[in-house]
Coordinates of C-alpha atoms in Angstrom, one line a residue:
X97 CA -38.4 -61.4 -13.7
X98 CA -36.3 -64.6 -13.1
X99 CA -33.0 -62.5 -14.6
X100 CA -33.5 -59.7 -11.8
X101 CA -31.5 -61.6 -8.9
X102 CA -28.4 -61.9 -11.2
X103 CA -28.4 -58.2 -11.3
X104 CA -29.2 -57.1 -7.8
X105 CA -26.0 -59.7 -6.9
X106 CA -24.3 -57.5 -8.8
X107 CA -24.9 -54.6 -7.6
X108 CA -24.5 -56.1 -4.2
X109 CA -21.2 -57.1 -4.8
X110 CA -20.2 -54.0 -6.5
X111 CA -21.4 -51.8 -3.3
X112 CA -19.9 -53.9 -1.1
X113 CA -16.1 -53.2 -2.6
X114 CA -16.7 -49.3 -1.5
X115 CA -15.7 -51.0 1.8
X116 CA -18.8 -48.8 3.4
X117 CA -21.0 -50.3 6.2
X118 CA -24.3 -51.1 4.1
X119 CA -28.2 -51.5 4.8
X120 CA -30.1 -53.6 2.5
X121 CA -34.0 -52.3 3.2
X122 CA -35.1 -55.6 1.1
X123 CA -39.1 -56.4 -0.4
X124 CA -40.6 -58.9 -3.2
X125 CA -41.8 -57.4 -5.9
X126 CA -44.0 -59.1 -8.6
X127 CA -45.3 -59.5 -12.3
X128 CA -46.6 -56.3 -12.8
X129 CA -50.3 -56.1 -11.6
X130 CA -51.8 -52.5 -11.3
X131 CA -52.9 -51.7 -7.7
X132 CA -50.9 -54.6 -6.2
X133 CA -48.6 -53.3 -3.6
X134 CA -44.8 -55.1 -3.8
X135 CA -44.3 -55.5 -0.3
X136 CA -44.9 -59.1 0.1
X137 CA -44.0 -61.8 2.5
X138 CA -40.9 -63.8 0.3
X139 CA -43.0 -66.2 0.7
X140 CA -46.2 -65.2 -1.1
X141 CA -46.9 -66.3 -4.5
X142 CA -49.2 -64.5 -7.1
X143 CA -52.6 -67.1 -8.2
X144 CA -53.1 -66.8 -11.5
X145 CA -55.6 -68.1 -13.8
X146 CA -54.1 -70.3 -15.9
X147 CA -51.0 -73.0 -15.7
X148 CA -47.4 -71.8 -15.8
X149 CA -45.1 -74.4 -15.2
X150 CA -47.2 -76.7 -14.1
X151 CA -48.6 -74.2 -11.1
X152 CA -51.2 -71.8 -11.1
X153 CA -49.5 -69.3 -9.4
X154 CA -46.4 -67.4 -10.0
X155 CA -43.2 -66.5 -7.1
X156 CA -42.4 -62.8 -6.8
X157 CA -39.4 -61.1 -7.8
X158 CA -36.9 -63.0 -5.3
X159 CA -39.0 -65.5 -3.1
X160 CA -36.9 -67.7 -0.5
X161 CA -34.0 -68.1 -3.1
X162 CA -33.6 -65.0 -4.4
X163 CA -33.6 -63.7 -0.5
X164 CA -31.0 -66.2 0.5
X165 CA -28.8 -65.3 -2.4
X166 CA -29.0 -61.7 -1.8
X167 CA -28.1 -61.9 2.4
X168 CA -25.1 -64.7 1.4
X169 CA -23.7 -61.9 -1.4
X170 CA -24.3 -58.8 1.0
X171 CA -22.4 -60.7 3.7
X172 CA -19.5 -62.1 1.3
X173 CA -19.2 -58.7 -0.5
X174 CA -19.6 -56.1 3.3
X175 CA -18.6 -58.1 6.0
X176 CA -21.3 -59.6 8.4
X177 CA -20.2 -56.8 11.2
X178 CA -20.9 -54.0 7.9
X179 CA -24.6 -54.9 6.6
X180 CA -27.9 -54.9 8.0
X181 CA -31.4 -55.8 6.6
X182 CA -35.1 -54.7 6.8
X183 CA -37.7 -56.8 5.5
X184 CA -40.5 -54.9 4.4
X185 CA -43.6 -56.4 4.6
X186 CA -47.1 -55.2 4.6
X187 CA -49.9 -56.3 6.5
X188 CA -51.5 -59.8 5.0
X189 CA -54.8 -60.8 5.2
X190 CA -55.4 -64.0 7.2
X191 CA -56.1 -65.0 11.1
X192 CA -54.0 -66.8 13.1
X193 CA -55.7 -68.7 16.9
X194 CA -53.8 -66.6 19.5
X195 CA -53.0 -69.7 21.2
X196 CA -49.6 -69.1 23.4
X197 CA -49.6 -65.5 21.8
X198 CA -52.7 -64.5 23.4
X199 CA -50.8 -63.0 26.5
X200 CA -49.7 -60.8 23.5
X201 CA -53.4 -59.6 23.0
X202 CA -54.8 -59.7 26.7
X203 CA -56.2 -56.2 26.1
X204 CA -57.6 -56.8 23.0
X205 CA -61.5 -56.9 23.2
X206 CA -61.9 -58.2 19.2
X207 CA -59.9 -61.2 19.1
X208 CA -60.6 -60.9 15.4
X209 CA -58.7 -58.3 14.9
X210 CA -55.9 -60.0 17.5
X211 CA -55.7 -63.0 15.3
X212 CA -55.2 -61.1 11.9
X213 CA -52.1 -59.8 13.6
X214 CA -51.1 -62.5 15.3
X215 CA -51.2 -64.0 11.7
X216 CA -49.4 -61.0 10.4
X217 CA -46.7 -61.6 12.9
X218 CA -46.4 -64.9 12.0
X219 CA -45.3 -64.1 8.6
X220 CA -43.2 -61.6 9.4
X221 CA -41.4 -64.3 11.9
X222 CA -41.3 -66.9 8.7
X223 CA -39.7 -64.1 6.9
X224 CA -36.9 -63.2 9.5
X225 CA -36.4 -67.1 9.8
X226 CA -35.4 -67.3 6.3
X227 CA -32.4 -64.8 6.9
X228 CA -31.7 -65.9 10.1
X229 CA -31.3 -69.5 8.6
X230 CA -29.2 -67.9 5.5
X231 CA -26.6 -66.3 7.8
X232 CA -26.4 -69.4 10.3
X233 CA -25.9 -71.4 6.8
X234 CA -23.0 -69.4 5.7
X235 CA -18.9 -70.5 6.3
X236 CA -17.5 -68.6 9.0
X237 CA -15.2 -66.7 6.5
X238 CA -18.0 -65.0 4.4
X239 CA -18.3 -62.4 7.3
X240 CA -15.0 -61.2 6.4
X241 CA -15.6 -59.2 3.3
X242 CA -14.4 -59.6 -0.4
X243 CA -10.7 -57.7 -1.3

């Protein structure tokens, strides 16, 4: 799995010479698992039961790295005004305390159910941070797209 960024770059950079405006709709995949959904958070890693590298757990496809290099080779190959992104992630299982969210949930009469997607949302903001961090990382001249 740790080869499958080198390819996607490619293919990123090969799409963006067709000079076409592009949309990346972007998700981690993982070891394969059967029935494990592969829309996790870039962030999520896979427990396992035994030590790999000194960890007991394993990244997905891409994690934080693979998703930086893909949003700096989509914006070098396309042009920053030529390619958007949509993270796809599924609802995680956790609970967040609504603290200075809960105006967010006012109407919600199971604050259980309010802090599971305030968690939820919370991930989803740690995943958009991660591009938004990528693309305010990047020289001004990789929004002009490769010749």
């Amino acid at each position: 799995m740790g080869s499958a960024v080198g390819d996607v770059l490619d293919i990123t950079r090969a799409i963006g010479r067709l000079g076409k405006h592009v949309h990346f709709h972007l998700h981690d995949g993982h070891p394969l698992v059967p029935g494990l959904a592969d829309h996790f958070s870039f962030l999520t890693r896979l427990p396992i039961p035994f030590s790999y590298q000194g960890r007991r757990s394993l990244g997905m496809m891409y994690g934080p790295g693979g998703l930086a290099a893909i949003v700096s080779a989509a914006i070098e190959a396309c042009g920053l005004q030529e390619v958007s992104f949509t993270l796809e992630i599924h609802q995680v299982e956790g609970r967040l305390p609504l603290a200075d969210a809960s105006p967010l949930f006012s109407h919600w009469r199971d604050t259980t159910n309010a802090e599971r997607m305030n968690y939820w949302l919370s991930v989803l903001g740690e995943n958009a941070l991660l591009v938004s961090q990528r693309i305010a990382e990047l020289p001004r001249s990789a929004g002009t797209p490769l010749a």
